[in-house]
């Protein structure tokens, strides 16, 4: 099942130019999303609410008809296949458990629809409930389950039919913080054990980065970037990805000199900064990105030893970290810095510090004006 | 609020008098002084007008009718004040009255079945639609209630009569030679009653379909359920309580219905309501009318018992309340 053959390279699940427009609404909800998910891998579709990620998932599931584009599974076009023949397991944000059935009844539903004989049905229901560690609650009414248990039932119900693809819509958003961490690992474990190709939608970057093999970042109906969690975080394709996936300092500048992937970028108020980018060319406009936790502030270091000299504007203690706001020079750009707390005494506002960062900064290309999106206010709603 | 205010006042007063003594709550926790206004008394006061109205307009007439059932009817409409079971035994020993009771139940059952069958799809549509005209559509479905059922019954007479719209149309296209007997019989009464009770059924069903969630239907579809399976396995079980309540309402309404059986029945459909009227007004036999009223009441009681049983069964089996969980 998880044999990495030719099919794996072509992508088990392929979205080809999916578009969804709603009548009477200006602009499309999904504006042409193409991506491919490898067999047995887990893809996170990450984006803010209203970016079209749930609509995309529903188009894959067959619950929303695309206005244009295709969905392919194993190279077969399923765009016109109705949801109930698509053989995809869906876990809904609200779980959508049948209130009139008990736990076993919910899990058994899909097997009954597939006319699985009674004895085998019972066996597989038990198996699925064991997988999600709920076998002791088979006879319980779903209304009497906790949020985490309902989540597991929804997962078991979707998995028991052995679907070709598992789709999860914001699976963890209704759980409290602690349970979310547990379920994050649980879902990942189950996905690895079953080896099922999985797509899940989330607005939480931690969820996406920690669970998925690859991350698709969506914004205003478009796919901004598709890559591994490291790629998306370390080498964002644009401003939106840089700021949505983690926090980022973005300093606009112009490329002055290039040596391979390394670029010398002129940043007003800061001087020349070395940054790596994707095929930079002299004269390119872009932003230098430095993640706040990479920036160190040193009050003792002599002036000129770091990248710049600056003044601490504010320091916010959050328990685990101290978040600083620093101004470069007298009227240079402001930067965010974040340090683990406890390492040393926090710098007080007004302190003069030497600013430096480890490793090279990243050059993020400037946003190219998109012809369709132009209108202000026509954003995510 | 008044009680709380007084209590606090007393409390702070005693605090000021002896700061180190009893805690501030002590005066409040004491037994309520006689004449003090409590929430329970407010509730009683609010209930009183309604209770008095019910007593005067419902309980007392009912007792009066019940008392009448034990009087002895004399020829010529006279009544002898007594306590006898004679009228009961007379009525229950008479095959004619049993036929009337049977007819009443038959009519109620037929009307309920047809009303539910015709109202269910409409109610389902109205409950599920996301159209912005939903409010208007619901209003349209219940507008017939704005017209008196007497007027609507006359309307049905014009439609169903031997010279009515239906027969004229069918005859003019040559489907039939002689008019169909659609009025002055049970068929006509069932047709007209069904239409008259549909708005009630639709209203009750819509409000009872709260558990219907389109996401559940999508979940069922994603698990391989086609449209029919979704309807049978998800929509129907979840809407059953609403259907049951609508059924109760329609059944009870049609058991006591008078206007439609009288007018469309054309004096040939005998049900309890028309029979009670005839006995009381035409035959001036008030004790028999009272006994029949009591029988109708017993019928209502039976219906409610059956409904409660069914509802409990549905709640437990279908809605997952109670259940096997500890």
XYZ file of C-alpha atoms in Angstrom:
707
model
C 0.000 0.000 0.000
C 2.817 2.392 0.799
C 5.023 1.108 -1.988
C 6.717 4.186 -3.477
C 6.202 3.284 -7.116
C 5.604 5.461 -10.115
C 2.134 6.378 -8.928
C 3.623 7.879 -5.777
C 5.736 10.251 -7.770
C 2.788 11.362 -9.868
C 0.808 12.114 -6.772
C -1.977 10.050 -5.304
C -4.334 12.974 -5.081
C -4.086 15.772 -7.605
C -5.950 19.078 -7.600
C -5.832 20.639 -11.013
C -6.799 24.304 -11.314
C -9.718 24.172 -8.886
C -11.915 27.276 -8.984
C -15.043 28.029 -7.001
C -17.169 31.079 -7.651
C -20.424 31.748 -5.861
C -23.199 33.562 -7.692
C -23.816 37.041 -6.377
C -20.460 37.210 -4.656
C -17.729 39.360 -6.045
C -14.558 37.440 -6.659
C -13.980 33.713 -6.422
C -13.710 31.805 -3.143
C -11.030 29.609 -4.702
C -9.053 31.030 -7.609
C -7.261 28.165 -9.239
C -5.557 25.780 -6.837
C -3.278 23.101 -8.255
C -1.312 20.748 -6.098
C -0.368 17.128 -5.725
C -0.278 14.932 -2.638
C 2.028 11.928 -2.532
C 0.641 8.542 -1.624
C 0.687 7.959 2.099
C 1.739 11.495 2.934
C 0.016 14.192 4.916
C -0.674 17.617 3.463
C -1.723 20.596 5.540
C -3.680 23.342 3.825
C -2.860 26.393 5.892
C -4.428 29.810 5.678
C -6.469 32.439 7.514
C -10.229 32.040 7.741
C -11.933 32.868 4.471
C -8.934 31.981 2.336
C -10.842 29.219 0.577
C -9.113 26.279 2.238
C -12.294 24.620 3.517
C -14.014 25.140 0.168
C -11.035 23.477 -1.497
C -11.305 20.504 0.861
C -15.024 20.238 0.198
C -14.414 20.236 -3.526
C -12.000 17.337 -3.048
C -14.625 15.509 -0.980
C -17.299 16.111 -3.599
C -19.459 18.136 -1.209
C -19.009 21.335 -3.225
C -18.995 21.288 -7.017
C -16.020 23.146 -8.484
C -16.734 25.912 -11.006
C -13.652 24.828 -12.909
C -10.767 22.435 -12.528
C -10.402 18.746 -11.789
C -9.771 16.392 -8.892
C -7.797 13.255 -9.682
C -7.267 10.206 -7.514
C -4.721 7.682 -8.797
C -4.817 9.537 -12.090
C -8.572 9.012 -12.388
C -10.778 12.082 -12.781
C -13.379 12.049 -9.978
C -14.611 15.626 -10.463
C -18.077 14.473 -11.498
C -18.268 11.551 -9.085
C -20.823 12.279 -6.336
C -19.543 12.397 -2.766
C -21.050 9.061 -1.802
C -19.144 7.239 -4.544
C -15.844 9.054 -4.049
C -14.556 6.817 -1.289
C -13.066 9.627 0.759
C -13.200 9.786 4.525
C -14.114 13.190 5.877
C -13.756 14.461 9.443
C -15.807 17.615 9.821
C -14.948 20.582 11.982
C -18.163 20.051 13.963
C -17.528 16.254 13.796
C -21.096 15.841 12.460
C -21.675 12.668 14.464
C -25.143 11.184 14.088
C -26.908 12.053 17.337
C -29.394 9.215 16.919
C -26.743 6.521 16.848
C -24.324 5.335 19.516
C -20.556 5.249 19.050
C -20.565 1.838 17.359
C -23.559 2.858 15.231
C -21.733 5.924 13.984
C -18.607 3.962 13.118
C -20.635 1.189 11.517
C -22.617 3.573 9.263
C -20.175 3.606 6.359
C -19.800 -0.179 6.469
C -23.572 -0.619 6.355
C -23.696 1.665 3.312
C -21.100 -0.586 1.691
C -23.156 -3.678 2.546
C -20.375 -5.230 4.601
C -21.677 -8.447 6.241
C -22.640 -8.148 9.883
C -19.836 -10.260 11.372
C -17.113 -8.450 9.480
C -18.746 -5.140 10.315
C -18.572 -5.859 14.035
C -14.946 -6.882 13.746
C -13.936 -3.782 11.817
C -15.871 -1.433 14.107
C -14.009 -2.887 17.077
C -10.720 -2.553 15.224
C -11.376 1.067 14.310
C -12.390 1.908 17.866
C -9.235 0.227 19.164
C -7.211 2.348 16.768
C -8.601 5.523 18.311
C -8.589 3.958 21.806
C -12.327 4.153 22.316
C -13.270 0.456 22.244
C -14.558 0.705 25.807
C -17.188 3.271 24.771
C -18.795 1.430 21.842
C -22.291 1.543 23.350
C -22.176 5.133 24.506
C -24.425 7.812 23.040
C -22.395 10.408 21.178
C -24.055 13.276 23.051
C -22.403 11.944 26.207
C -18.873 12.074 24.854
C -16.296 14.753 25.525
C -14.976 16.857 22.650
C -11.838 14.756 22.333
C -13.828 11.524 22.325
C -16.203 12.864 19.681
C -13.182 13.775 17.603
C -11.905 10.192 17.880
C -15.290 8.748 16.912
C -15.353 11.002 13.854
C -11.884 9.795 12.956
C -12.789 6.123 13.455
C -15.978 6.571 11.428
C -14.017 8.036 8.527
C -11.211 5.451 8.691
C -13.236 2.260 9.155
C -14.314 2.221 5.503
C -10.646 2.310 4.447
C -11.056 5.343 2.203
C -8.504 6.148 -0.468
C -8.025 9.625 0.950
C -8.688 11.061 4.410
C -9.816 14.680 4.625
C -9.900 16.616 7.884
C -11.486 20.050 8.181
C -9.987 22.005 11.093
C -9.894 18.778 13.104
C -8.489 20.290 16.293
C -10.051 23.733 16.430
C -12.848 22.725 18.820
C -10.528 21.198 21.400
C -8.815 22.897 24.314
C -5.097 23.591 24.091
C -3.894 20.544 26.007
C -6.132 18.099 24.179
C -5.093 19.652 20.897
C -1.479 18.647 21.500
C -2.498 15.090 22.377
C -4.782 14.744 19.362
C -2.125 16.242 17.091
C 0.192 13.345 17.962
C -2.694 10.889 17.899
C -3.774 11.846 14.383
C -0.191 11.710 13.181
C 0.251 8.242 14.742
C -2.944 6.920 13.168
C -2.013 8.396 9.802
C 1.389 6.695 9.928
C -0.111 3.383 11.070
C -2.729 3.338 8.337
C -0.504 4.910 5.686
C -3.485 6.767 4.294
C -3.056 9.808 2.066
C -4.334 12.675 4.197
C -5.237 16.308 3.642
C -6.112 18.509 6.563
C -7.169 22.099 6.700
C -6.037 24.404 9.473
C -5.461 28.047 10.314
C -2.899 27.112 12.962
C 0.688 27.233 11.733
C 1.956 25.097 14.616
C -0.499 22.378 13.684
C 0.493 22.540 10.039
C 4.251 22.592 10.642
C 4.287 19.893 13.299
C 1.925 17.391 11.680
C 2.287 17.604 7.929
C 4.819 16.254 5.440
C 4.045 19.174 3.199
C 2.249 22.460 3.710
C 0.133 24.372 1.208
C -0.299 27.990 2.246
C -3.442 29.619 0.877
C -4.392 33.288 0.784
C -7.453 34.875 -0.817
C -8.314 31.765 -2.765
C -4.828 31.233 -4.123
C -2.054 28.804 -3.351
C 0.840 30.950 -2.152
C 3.354 28.205 -1.561
C 3.597 24.437 -1.438
C 6.559 22.904 0.300
C 7.895 21.030 3.276
C 7.360 22.670 6.685
C 11.043 23.727 6.674
C 10.784 25.261 3.225
C 7.649 27.180 4.036
C 9.099 28.499 7.278
C 12.707 29.129 6.258
C 12.225 30.081 2.619
C 8.831 31.717 2.275
C 7.781 32.478 -1.291
C 6.347 35.864 -0.407
C 5.412 38.385 2.231
C 2.151 36.701 3.109
C 3.728 33.308 3.788
C 6.607 34.924 5.722
C 4.201 36.731 8.041
C 1.479 34.085 8.317
C 3.774 31.144 9.022
C 5.479 32.380 12.156
C 6.416 35.955 12.944
C 8.877 37.781 10.735
C 10.785 41.018 10.448
C 10.528 42.110 6.835
C 12.877 44.909 5.798
C 12.292 46.193 2.259
C 15.433 46.757 0.197
C 17.140 46.430 -3.173
C 19.619 43.785 -4.271
C 23.011 45.388 -4.937
C 25.361 42.489 -5.649
C 24.880 38.748 -6.133
C 27.142 35.760 -5.596
C 25.251 32.545 -6.328
C 22.241 32.497 -4.009
C 23.758 35.081 -1.726
C 22.687 38.648 -2.248
C 23.897 41.890 -0.770
C 20.753 43.853 -0.100
C 20.673 47.598 0.525
C 18.179 48.169 3.335
C 17.390 51.825 4.053
C 18.253 52.696 7.634
C 20.179 49.497 8.202
C 22.836 49.380 5.499
C 23.954 46.350 3.516
C 22.592 42.991 4.639
C 23.614 39.597 3.308
C 20.636 37.388 2.525
C 20.082 34.172 0.623
C 17.322 34.044 -1.912
C 15.964 32.096 -4.815
C 17.998 33.162 -7.892
C 18.378 36.800 -6.901
C 19.503 39.360 -9.491
C 20.974 42.822 -8.980
C 18.269 45.465 -8.943
C 15.587 43.081 -7.575
C 13.309 44.592 -4.978
C 12.428 42.443 -2.032
C 12.485 42.187 1.723
C 15.066 40.806 4.028
C 13.419 38.434 6.481
C 14.805 37.725 9.918
C 12.755 35.643 12.363
C 12.512 37.343 15.783
C 14.027 34.402 17.672
C 17.160 34.593 15.504
C 17.909 38.136 16.616
C 20.100 38.621 19.616
C 20.415 41.846 21.551
C 23.575 42.478 23.513
C 23.953 45.491 25.793
C 27.602 44.744 26.649
C 29.017 44.148 23.163
C 31.023 47.035 21.733
C 29.376 49.133 19.031
C 30.037 47.822 15.525
C 30.475 44.160 16.525
C 26.928 43.228 15.390
C 24.800 44.097 12.417
C 23.453 47.320 13.831
C 23.107 49.444 16.909
C 19.649 50.047 18.336
C 17.486 50.990 21.266
C 15.020 48.756 23.094
C 11.549 50.286 22.776
C 9.574 47.745 24.757
C 9.994 44.384 26.437
C 7.075 42.021 26.980
C 7.388 39.055 29.325
C 5.230 36.067 28.283
C 6.623 33.461 30.656
C 8.560 31.344 28.208
C 9.971 34.220 26.228
C 10.652 37.911 26.322
C 9.436 39.786 23.253
C 11.327 42.956 22.395
C 10.685 45.805 20.031
C 13.914 47.501 18.966
C 14.573 50.565 16.843
C 17.635 50.505 14.639
C 19.686 53.669 14.985
C 17.904 56.919 15.723
C 15.100 56.634 13.177
C 15.742 53.304 11.428
C 13.295 50.415 11.026
C 11.785 48.694 14.045
C 12.483 45.026 14.671
C 10.872 42.303 16.751
C 13.168 40.093 18.755
C 12.285 37.167 20.960
C 14.501 35.470 23.514
C 13.933 32.602 25.881
C 13.270 34.048 29.298
C 15.538 33.336 32.233
C 18.794 33.203 30.256
C 19.686 36.675 31.405
C 17.980 39.690 32.887
C 15.601 41.308 30.360
C 16.806 44.526 28.756
C 14.867 47.488 30.039
C 13.254 49.844 27.518
C 15.734 52.563 26.554
C 18.743 50.265 26.739
C 21.239 50.640 23.908
C 21.949 47.229 22.403
C 24.029 45.702 19.685
C 21.737 43.853 17.246
C 22.898 40.721 15.455
C 21.435 37.527 14.043
C 22.771 34.065 13.517
C 22.871 32.629 10.028
C 22.054 34.476 6.845
C 18.843 36.417 6.510
C 16.376 35.356 3.845
C 15.499 37.446 0.811
C 11.729 37.344 0.249
C 10.586 38.524 -3.186
C 8.424 41.631 -3.254
C 4.763 40.936 -3.940
C 3.978 41.088 -7.645
C 0.725 42.992 -8.120
C -1.961 40.422 -8.909
C -4.331 41.643 -11.645
C -7.528 40.028 -10.237
C -7.276 40.831 -6.566
C -6.803 44.578 -6.854
C -9.961 45.987 -5.223
C -9.535 46.982 -1.603
C -11.984 45.362 0.751
C -12.397 42.362 -1.531
C -10.342 40.257 0.790
C -11.008 37.352 3.036
C -14.375 37.641 4.661
C -34.792 42.298 44.372
C -36.842 43.913 47.090
C -36.042 41.132 49.523
C -32.320 41.337 48.758
C -32.297 45.105 49.219
C -33.988 44.932 52.594
C -31.646 42.155 53.709
C -28.528 44.077 52.834
C -29.885 47.153 54.549
C -30.497 45.256 57.739
C -27.060 43.638 57.470
C -25.092 46.830 57.168
C -27.169 48.322 59.960
C -26.265 45.544 62.375
C -22.637 45.743 61.236
C -22.499 49.362 62.141
C -24.085 48.704 65.527
C -21.720 45.865 66.472
C -18.814 45.522 64.034
C -17.207 42.492 65.709
C -20.465 40.572 66.224
C -22.458 38.353 63.847
C -21.460 38.258 60.142
C -23.391 40.449 57.719
C -25.283 37.514 56.251
C -26.859 36.480 59.541
C -29.957 38.704 59.350
C -30.613 37.534 55.775
C -30.330 33.826 56.494
C -33.020 33.964 59.181
C -36.560 32.696 58.476
C -38.563 34.972 56.186
C -40.649 37.389 58.177
C -44.405 37.006 57.704
C -45.630 39.239 54.904
C -42.253 39.438 53.268
C -42.284 39.213 49.465
C -40.438 36.122 48.125
C -39.831 34.925 44.564
C -42.202 32.011 45.188
C -44.960 34.463 46.062
C -44.238 36.485 42.922
C -44.611 33.309 40.880
C -47.938 32.527 42.536
C -49.176 36.051 41.901
C -48.230 35.837 38.241
C -49.925 32.468 37.825
C -53.142 33.520 39.519
C -54.925 35.383 36.664
C -54.319 32.506 34.272
C -55.469 29.946 36.805
C -58.659 31.868 37.489
C -59.379 32.202 33.778
C -58.799 28.480 33.223
C -61.018 27.614 36.150
C -63.882 29.773 34.870
C -63.675 28.942 31.183
C -62.395 25.372 31.185
C -62.648 23.489 34.444
C -66.101 24.661 35.492
C -67.839 24.029 32.140
C -66.131 20.632 32.029
C -67.430 19.731 35.467
C -70.837 20.966 34.413
C -70.815 18.767 31.273
C -69.585 15.810 33.316
C -72.442 16.353 35.780
C -74.932 16.547 32.899
C -73.830 13.110 31.687
C -75.328 11.579 34.826
C -78.766 13.222 34.418
C -81.696 11.442 32.918
C -83.081 12.699 29.611
C -86.882 12.906 29.427
C -88.918 13.061 26.230
C -89.325 16.549 24.781
C -85.921 17.795 25.871
C -86.633 17.840 29.580
C -83.901 16.743 31.999
C -84.307 15.094 35.345
C -81.609 15.990 37.838
C -80.323 12.697 39.174
C -77.238 10.497 39.372
C -77.607 7.629 36.921
C -75.354 5.648 34.640
C -78.368 5.002 32.411
C -77.339 7.338 29.602
C -73.862 5.806 29.517
C -75.225 2.272 29.211
C -77.761 3.399 26.613
C -75.095 5.076 24.469
C -72.523 2.310 24.829
C -75.144 -0.335 24.103
C -76.178 1.360 20.870
C -74.414 0.158 17.713
C -75.097 3.536 16.058
C -72.860 5.373 18.526
C -70.114 2.787 18.153
C -70.261 3.372 14.394
C -69.934 7.122 15.081
C -66.928 6.576 17.347
C -65.341 4.293 14.780
C -65.977 6.864 12.017
C -64.400 9.580 14.129
C -61.254 7.516 14.701
C -61.180 6.477 11.036
C -61.475 10.091 9.871
C -58.804 11.218 12.331
C -56.439 8.476 11.217
C -56.933 9.097 7.490
C -56.614 12.871 7.834
C -53.511 12.521 10.023
C -51.795 10.128 7.617
C -52.521 12.236 4.528
C -51.684 15.522 6.263
C -48.329 14.162 7.464
C -47.490 12.667 4.067
C -48.240 15.914 2.245
C -46.749 18.262 4.855
C -43.490 16.399 5.445
C -41.794 17.208 2.121
C -42.890 20.841 2.378
C -41.725 21.189 5.970
C -38.465 19.459 5.123
C -37.878 21.852 2.259
C -38.751 24.897 4.351
C -36.573 23.754 7.247
C -33.585 23.049 5.020
C -33.684 25.808 2.454
C -31.047 28.498 2.682
C -32.962 30.742 0.282
C -33.360 34.303 1.392
C -37.062 33.902 0.601
C -37.337 31.289 3.348
C -39.273 33.604 5.682
C -41.696 34.492 2.926
C -42.137 30.850 1.932
C -42.885 29.808 5.502
C -45.392 32.652 5.769
C -46.992 31.528 2.492
C -47.296 27.973 3.758
C -49.275 29.108 6.774
C -51.334 31.936 5.201
C -54.354 29.604 4.831
C -54.668 30.009 8.617
C -55.674 33.630 7.998
C -58.841 32.420 6.304
C -61.555 30.932 8.476
C -61.890 27.190 8.097
C -65.588 27.770 7.347
C -64.669 29.826 4.281
C -62.098 27.247 3.222
C -64.651 24.471 3.633
C -67.056 26.341 1.359
C -64.198 26.664 -1.083
C -63.720 22.911 -1.051
C -67.461 22.427 -1.640
C -67.138 24.520 -4.783
C -64.189 22.406 -5.889
C -65.418 18.932 -4.970
C -69.175 19.198 -5.636
C -70.846 17.319 -8.488
C -70.871 20.619 -10.413
C -67.480 21.560 -8.955
C -64.212 22.394 -10.662
C -62.804 18.873 -10.473
C -65.820 17.106 -11.928
C -66.433 19.744 -14.631
C -62.816 19.560 -15.762
C -62.711 15.766 -15.795
C -66.008 15.616 -17.675
C -65.028 18.254 -20.207
C -61.851 16.385 -21.127
C -63.932 13.219 -21.329
C -62.206 11.219 -18.610
C -65.507 10.531 -16.851
C -69.178 10.567 -17.915
C -70.890 10.933 -14.567
C -69.622 13.169 -11.764
C -67.391 11.537 -9.151
C -68.833 11.459 -5.657
C -66.291 13.734 -3.974
C -68.563 15.657 -1.610
C -71.257 14.647 0.867
C -69.151 11.664 1.862
C -66.041 10.650 3.741
C -63.753 11.219 0.740
C -64.620 14.906 0.569
C -64.257 15.368 4.326
C -60.816 13.728 4.288
C -59.637 15.843 1.336
C -60.819 19.150 2.805
C -59.665 18.378 6.381
C -56.229 17.400 5.124
C -55.766 20.747 3.435
C -57.166 22.631 6.411
C -54.785 20.993 8.914
C -51.671 21.117 6.724
C -50.520 24.600 7.860
C -50.635 23.447 11.492
C -48.652 20.331 10.663
C -46.078 22.287 8.652
C -45.574 24.822 11.454
C -45.150 22.149 14.102
C -42.795 20.121 11.935
C -40.554 23.075 11.052
C -40.113 23.939 14.701
C -39.544 20.277 15.530
C -36.837 19.754 12.921
C -34.188 21.582 14.941
C -31.827 18.602 15.018
C -31.553 18.549 11.267
C -28.055 19.677 10.340
C -26.940 19.775 6.694
C -23.474 18.784 7.863
C -24.898 15.433 9.052
C -26.252 14.798 5.576
C -22.854 15.632 4.102
C -21.184 13.325 6.596
C -23.556 10.528 5.581
C -22.837 11.174 1.905
C -19.095 11.079 2.520
C -19.617 7.668 4.142
C -21.247 6.332 1.012
C -24.934 7.095 1.577
C -26.900 8.006 -1.536
C -29.818 10.442 -1.375
C -32.345 7.796 -0.410
C -30.101 6.309 2.264
C -29.454 9.782 3.712
C -33.197 10.375 3.898
C -33.957 7.000 5.427
C -31.014 6.682 7.803
C -30.386 10.280 8.881
C -33.131 12.751 7.979
C -36.115 10.579 8.853
C -34.892 9.475 12.310
C -33.932 13.017 13.236
C -37.256 14.499 12.132
C -39.448 11.781 13.620
C -40.138 13.628 16.911
C -41.438 16.654 14.982
C -43.587 14.419 12.778
C -45.004 12.707 15.849
C -45.960 16.014 17.483
C -47.548 17.238 14.258
C -49.436 13.945 14.069
C -50.784 14.384 17.586
C -51.985 17.898 16.840
C -53.704 16.961 13.579
C -55.284 13.843 15.055
C -56.704 15.730 18.021
C -57.893 18.617 15.837
C -59.665 16.297 13.424
C -61.217 14.213 16.234
C -62.952 17.351 17.456
C -63.479 18.913 14.026
C -67.063 19.983 13.400
C -67.332 22.450 10.514
C -65.747 20.379 7.757
C -67.503 17.054 8.487
C -70.785 18.911 8.827
C -70.562 21.020 5.659
C -68.697 18.700 3.277
C -70.271 15.608 4.797
C -73.640 17.037 3.841
C -75.310 15.350 6.802
C -74.066 11.956 5.708
C -70.816 11.750 7.622
C -71.484 11.142 11.304
C -68.639 11.851 13.685
C -68.636 12.612 17.417
C -68.555 16.393 16.988
C -71.552 16.517 14.639
C -73.379 13.945 16.744
C -72.862 15.986 19.932
C -74.240 19.064 18.168
C -77.238 17.165 16.844
C -78.063 15.647 20.219
C -77.699 18.940 22.055
C -79.309 21.359 19.586
C -81.657 19.274 17.421
C -82.728 16.463 19.722
C -82.336 18.602 22.845
C -80.948 15.499 24.537
C -78.270 17.145 26.674
C -77.347 14.100 28.767
C -76.542 12.055 25.617
C -74.541 15.000 24.216
C -72.681 15.166 27.521
C -71.957 11.415 27.490
C -70.625 11.676 23.926
C -68.445 14.611 25.009
C -67.061 12.482 27.806
C -66.318 9.693 25.323
C -64.483 12.190 23.100
C -62.488 13.238 26.150
C -61.580 9.598 26.852
C -60.478 9.295 23.222
C -58.221 12.339 23.657
C -56.768 10.793 26.772
C -55.960 7.571 24.916
C -54.347 9.521 22.075
C -52.162 11.458 24.474
C -51.100 8.264 26.259
C -50.152 6.619 22.958
C -48.335 9.775 21.840
C -46.355 10.025 25.074
C -45.327 6.378 24.812
C -44.248 6.776 21.195
C -42.400 10.010 21.894
C -40.495 8.417 24.743
C -39.577 5.489 22.533
C -38.399 7.817 19.784
C -36.446 10.015 22.182
C -34.650 7.021 23.567
C -34.039 5.118 20.355
C -33.686 7.938 17.901
C -32.290 10.885 19.744
C -29.959 9.068 22.040
C -31.286 10.506 25.256
C -31.221 8.234 28.232
C -29.481 5.358 26.535
C -27.247 2.633 27.836
C -24.361 4.770 29.010
C -23.670 4.933 32.696
